[in-house]
Coordinates of C-alpha atoms and ligand atoms in Angstrom, one line a residue:
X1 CA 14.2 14.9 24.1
X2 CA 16.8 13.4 25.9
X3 CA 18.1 11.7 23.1
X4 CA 20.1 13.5 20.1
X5 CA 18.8 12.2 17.3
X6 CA 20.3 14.7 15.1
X7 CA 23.5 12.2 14.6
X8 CA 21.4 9.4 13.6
X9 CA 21.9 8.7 10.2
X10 CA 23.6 5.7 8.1
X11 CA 25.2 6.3 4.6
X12 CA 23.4 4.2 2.1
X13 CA 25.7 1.9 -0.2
X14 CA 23.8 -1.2 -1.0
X15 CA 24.0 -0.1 -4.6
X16 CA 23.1 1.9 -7.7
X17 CA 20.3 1.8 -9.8
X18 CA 21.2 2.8 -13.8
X19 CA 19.0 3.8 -16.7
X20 CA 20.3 0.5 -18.6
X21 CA 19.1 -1.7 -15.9
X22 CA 15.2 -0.4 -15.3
X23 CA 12.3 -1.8 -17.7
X24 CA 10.5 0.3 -20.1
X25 CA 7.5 -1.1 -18.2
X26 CA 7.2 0.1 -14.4
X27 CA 4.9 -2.5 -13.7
X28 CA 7.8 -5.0 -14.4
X29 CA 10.2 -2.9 -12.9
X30 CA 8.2 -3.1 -9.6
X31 CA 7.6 -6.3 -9.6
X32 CA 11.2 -7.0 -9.5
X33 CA 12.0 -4.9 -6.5
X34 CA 9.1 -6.2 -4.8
X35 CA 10.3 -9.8 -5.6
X36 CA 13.7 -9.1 -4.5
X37 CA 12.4 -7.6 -1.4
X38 CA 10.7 -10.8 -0.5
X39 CA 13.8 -12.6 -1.3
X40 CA 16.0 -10.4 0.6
X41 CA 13.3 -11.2 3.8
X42 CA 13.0 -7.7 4.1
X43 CA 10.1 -6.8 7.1
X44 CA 6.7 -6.6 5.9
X45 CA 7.8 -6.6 1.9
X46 CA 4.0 -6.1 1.3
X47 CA 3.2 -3.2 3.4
X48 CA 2.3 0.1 1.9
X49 CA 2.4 3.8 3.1
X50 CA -1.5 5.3 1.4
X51 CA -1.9 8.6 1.1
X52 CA -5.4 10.2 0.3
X53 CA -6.8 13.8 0.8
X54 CA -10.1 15.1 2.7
X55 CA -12.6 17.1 0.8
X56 CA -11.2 20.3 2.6
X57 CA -7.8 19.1 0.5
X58 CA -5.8 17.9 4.4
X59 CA -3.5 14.8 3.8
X60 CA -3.8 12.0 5.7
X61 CA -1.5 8.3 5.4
X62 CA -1.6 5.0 7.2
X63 CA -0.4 1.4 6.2
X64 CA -2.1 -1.2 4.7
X65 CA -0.8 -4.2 2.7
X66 CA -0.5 -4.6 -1.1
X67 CA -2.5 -7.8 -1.9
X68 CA -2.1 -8.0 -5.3
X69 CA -0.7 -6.5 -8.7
X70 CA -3.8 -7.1 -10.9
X71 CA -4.1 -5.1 -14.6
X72 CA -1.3 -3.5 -14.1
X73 CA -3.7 -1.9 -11.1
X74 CA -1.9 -2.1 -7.1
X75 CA -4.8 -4.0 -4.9
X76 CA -5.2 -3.2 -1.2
X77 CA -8.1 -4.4 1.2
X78 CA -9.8 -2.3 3.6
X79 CA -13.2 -1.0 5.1
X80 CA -15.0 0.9 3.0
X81 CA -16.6 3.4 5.8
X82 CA -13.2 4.0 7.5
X83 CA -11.6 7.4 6.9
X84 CA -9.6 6.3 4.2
X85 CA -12.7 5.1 2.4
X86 CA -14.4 8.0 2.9
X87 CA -11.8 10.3 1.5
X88 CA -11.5 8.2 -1.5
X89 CA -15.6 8.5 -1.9
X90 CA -14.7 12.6 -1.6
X91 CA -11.6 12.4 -4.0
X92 CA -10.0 9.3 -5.9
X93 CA -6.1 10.8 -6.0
X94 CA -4.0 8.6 -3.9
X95 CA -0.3 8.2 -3.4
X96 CA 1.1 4.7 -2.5
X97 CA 5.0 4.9 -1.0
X98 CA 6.7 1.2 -0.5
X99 CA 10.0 1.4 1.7
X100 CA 12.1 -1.8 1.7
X101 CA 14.6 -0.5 4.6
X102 CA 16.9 -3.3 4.2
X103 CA 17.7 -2.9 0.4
X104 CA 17.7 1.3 0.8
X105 CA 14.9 1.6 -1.2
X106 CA 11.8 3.3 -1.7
X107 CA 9.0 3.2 -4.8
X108 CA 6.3 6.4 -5.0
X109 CA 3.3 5.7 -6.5
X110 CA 0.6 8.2 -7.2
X111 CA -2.8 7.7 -9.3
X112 CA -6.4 7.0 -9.1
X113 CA -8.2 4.9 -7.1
X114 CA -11.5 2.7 -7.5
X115 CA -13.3 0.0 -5.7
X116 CA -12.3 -3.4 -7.5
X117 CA -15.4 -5.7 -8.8
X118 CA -17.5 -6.8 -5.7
X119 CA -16.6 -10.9 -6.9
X120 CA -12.6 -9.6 -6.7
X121 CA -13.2 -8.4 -2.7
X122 CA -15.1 -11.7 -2.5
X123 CA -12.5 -14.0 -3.9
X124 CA -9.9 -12.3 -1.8
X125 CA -12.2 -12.2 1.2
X126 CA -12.6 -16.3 1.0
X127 CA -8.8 -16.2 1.7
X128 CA -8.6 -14.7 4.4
X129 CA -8.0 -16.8 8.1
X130 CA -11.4 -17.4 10.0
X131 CA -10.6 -14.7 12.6
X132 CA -9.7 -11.9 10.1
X133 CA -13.4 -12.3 8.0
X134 CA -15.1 -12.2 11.2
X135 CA -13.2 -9.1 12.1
X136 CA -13.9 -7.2 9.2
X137 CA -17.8 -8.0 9.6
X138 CA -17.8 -6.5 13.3
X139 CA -15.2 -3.6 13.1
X140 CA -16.8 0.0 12.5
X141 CA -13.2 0.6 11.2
X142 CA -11.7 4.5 12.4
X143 CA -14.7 4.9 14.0
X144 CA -14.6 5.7 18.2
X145 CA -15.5 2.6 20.2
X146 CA -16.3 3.0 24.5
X147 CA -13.2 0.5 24.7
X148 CA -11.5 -2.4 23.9
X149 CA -14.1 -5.3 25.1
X150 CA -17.2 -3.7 22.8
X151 CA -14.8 -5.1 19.9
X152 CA -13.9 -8.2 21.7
X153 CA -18.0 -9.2 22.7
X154 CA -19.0 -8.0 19.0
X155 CA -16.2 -10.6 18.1
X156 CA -17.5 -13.2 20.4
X157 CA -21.2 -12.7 19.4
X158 CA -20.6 -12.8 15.6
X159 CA -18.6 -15.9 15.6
X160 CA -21.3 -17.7 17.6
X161 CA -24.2 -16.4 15.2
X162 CA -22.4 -18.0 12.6
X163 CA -20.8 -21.2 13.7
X164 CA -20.8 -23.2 11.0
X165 CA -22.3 -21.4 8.4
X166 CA -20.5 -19.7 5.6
X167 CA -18.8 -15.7 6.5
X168 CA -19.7 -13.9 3.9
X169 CA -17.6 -10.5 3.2
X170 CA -19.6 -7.4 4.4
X171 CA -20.5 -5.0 1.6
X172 CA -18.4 -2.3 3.3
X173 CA -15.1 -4.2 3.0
X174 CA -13.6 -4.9 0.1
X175 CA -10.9 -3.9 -2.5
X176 CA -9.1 -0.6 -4.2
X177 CA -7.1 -1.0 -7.2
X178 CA -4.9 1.9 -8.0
X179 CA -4.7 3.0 -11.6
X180 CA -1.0 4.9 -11.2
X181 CA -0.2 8.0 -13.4
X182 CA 3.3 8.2 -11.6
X183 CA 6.1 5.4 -10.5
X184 CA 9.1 6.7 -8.9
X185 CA 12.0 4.2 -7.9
X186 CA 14.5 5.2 -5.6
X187 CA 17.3 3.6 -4.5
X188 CA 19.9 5.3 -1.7
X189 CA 23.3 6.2 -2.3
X190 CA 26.6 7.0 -1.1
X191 CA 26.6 10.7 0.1
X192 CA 22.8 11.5 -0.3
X193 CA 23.3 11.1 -3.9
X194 CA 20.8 9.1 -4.5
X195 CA 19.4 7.3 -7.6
X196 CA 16.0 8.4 -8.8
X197 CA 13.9 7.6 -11.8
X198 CA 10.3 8.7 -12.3
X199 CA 8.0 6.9 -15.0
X200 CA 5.0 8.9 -16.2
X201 CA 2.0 8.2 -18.1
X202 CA 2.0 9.8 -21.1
X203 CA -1.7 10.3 -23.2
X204 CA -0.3 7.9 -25.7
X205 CA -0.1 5.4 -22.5
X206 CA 3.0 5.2 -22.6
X207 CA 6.0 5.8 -19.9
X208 CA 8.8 8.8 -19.9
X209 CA 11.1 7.6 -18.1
X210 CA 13.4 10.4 -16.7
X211 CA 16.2 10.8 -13.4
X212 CA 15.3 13.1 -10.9
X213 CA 17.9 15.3 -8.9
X214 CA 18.3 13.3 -5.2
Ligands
LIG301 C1 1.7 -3.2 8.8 C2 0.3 -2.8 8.7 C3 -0.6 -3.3 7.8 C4 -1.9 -2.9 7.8 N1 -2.7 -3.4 6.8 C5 -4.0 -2.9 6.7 C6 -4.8 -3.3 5.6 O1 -4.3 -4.1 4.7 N2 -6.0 -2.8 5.5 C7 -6.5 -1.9 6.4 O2 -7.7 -1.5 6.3 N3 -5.8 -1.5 7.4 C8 -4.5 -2.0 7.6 N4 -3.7 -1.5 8.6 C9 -4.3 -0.6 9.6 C10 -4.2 0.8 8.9 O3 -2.9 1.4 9.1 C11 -5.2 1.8 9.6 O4 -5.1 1.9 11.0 C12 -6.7 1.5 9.3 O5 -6.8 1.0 7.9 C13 -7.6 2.7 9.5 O6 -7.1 3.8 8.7 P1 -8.0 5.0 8.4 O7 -8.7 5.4 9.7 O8 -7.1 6.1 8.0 O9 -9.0 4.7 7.4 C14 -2.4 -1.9 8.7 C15 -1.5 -1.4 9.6 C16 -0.2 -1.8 9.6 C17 0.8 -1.2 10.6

């Protein structure tokens, strides 16, 4: 590489995160971060790092966004056939890792994940802009395609076919809500001594709360 990357690096002093300062509920505690993320106009506040494991136990990530905080469950949208879908059908473990560069944070989320109620993907489907239902309805997501204008003329055909009728979601979309076991906020610091605290589910349901080494 032509470039030395080895000297990039920044020293993280936005601020400290305290024991005193968290909730007792992670779910509160998140939304707070996520709030002042928004606030803070960070990039993409929403978007979401998933991790999920084949059947042959290989990890695989990609981004999606978060679309909603529902039950104390995190809510992302996506096709159920793509990989991730499939892996989830193989195995429900799933890690979801927020990074809000601008406030030098980060928030690790591992659990369980299931398919929300077909009537949640449907309300959240209704919401979506024209182009993006029509989308989901045509794309066999993570799947090989011969090139870029098959998508565009499956595009084309499907919104003809259904000018001005109703775009209903396609079975294979739809929701995940993730049932977490494990909430880790992180927040850099001076010197790589960062601040970390890791909520876990206890059998009682509720959280231990402990700090983690950085
Ligand atoms: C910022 C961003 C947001 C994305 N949001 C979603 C999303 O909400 N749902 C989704 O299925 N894919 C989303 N994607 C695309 C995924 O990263 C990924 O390419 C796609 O879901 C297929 O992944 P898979 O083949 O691992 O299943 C997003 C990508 C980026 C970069």
């Amino acid at each position: 590489m032509k470039i030395d990357i080895r000297n990039i690096r920044r020293e993280y002093l936005r601020g400290g995160l305290a024991r005193k300062n968290l909730s007792d509920n992670p779910f509160i505690q998140f939304q707070k971060w996520l709030e002042e993320a928004i606030d803070a106009n960070v990039n993409e506040p929403t978007a979401v790092i998933v991790g999920t494991v084949s059947e042959d136990g290989k990890p695989s990530t990609r981004c999606v966004l978060l679309k909603e905080l529902r039950d104390d469950k995190f809510v992302f949208y996506t096709n159920y056939e793509s990989r991730k879908g499939k892996q989830l059908t193989g195995s429900p473990y799933i890690s979801l890792t927020f990074l809000w560069h601008e406030l030098e944070r980060q928030v690790h989320v591992e659990g369980i994940a299931t398919k929300v109620p077909p009537e949640v993907s449907d309300d959240y489907y209704k919401t979506r802009p024209y182009k993006s239902r029509i989308g989901a309805r045509i794309s066999p997501q993570s799947r090989p395609i011969s090139g870029r204008m098959k998508i565009m003329l499956a595009f084309i055909r499907e919104s003809i076919r259904l000018a001005g009728k109703e775009v209903k979601r396609p079975e294979n979309w739809g929701g995940y809500a993730v049932t977490p076991t494990r909430i880790e906020f992180w927040q850099g610091r001076e010197s790589r001594l960062h601040d970390r605290f890791l909520y876990t589910l206890q059998n009682d349901q509720s959280w231990k709360i402990e700090r983690l080494a950085p």
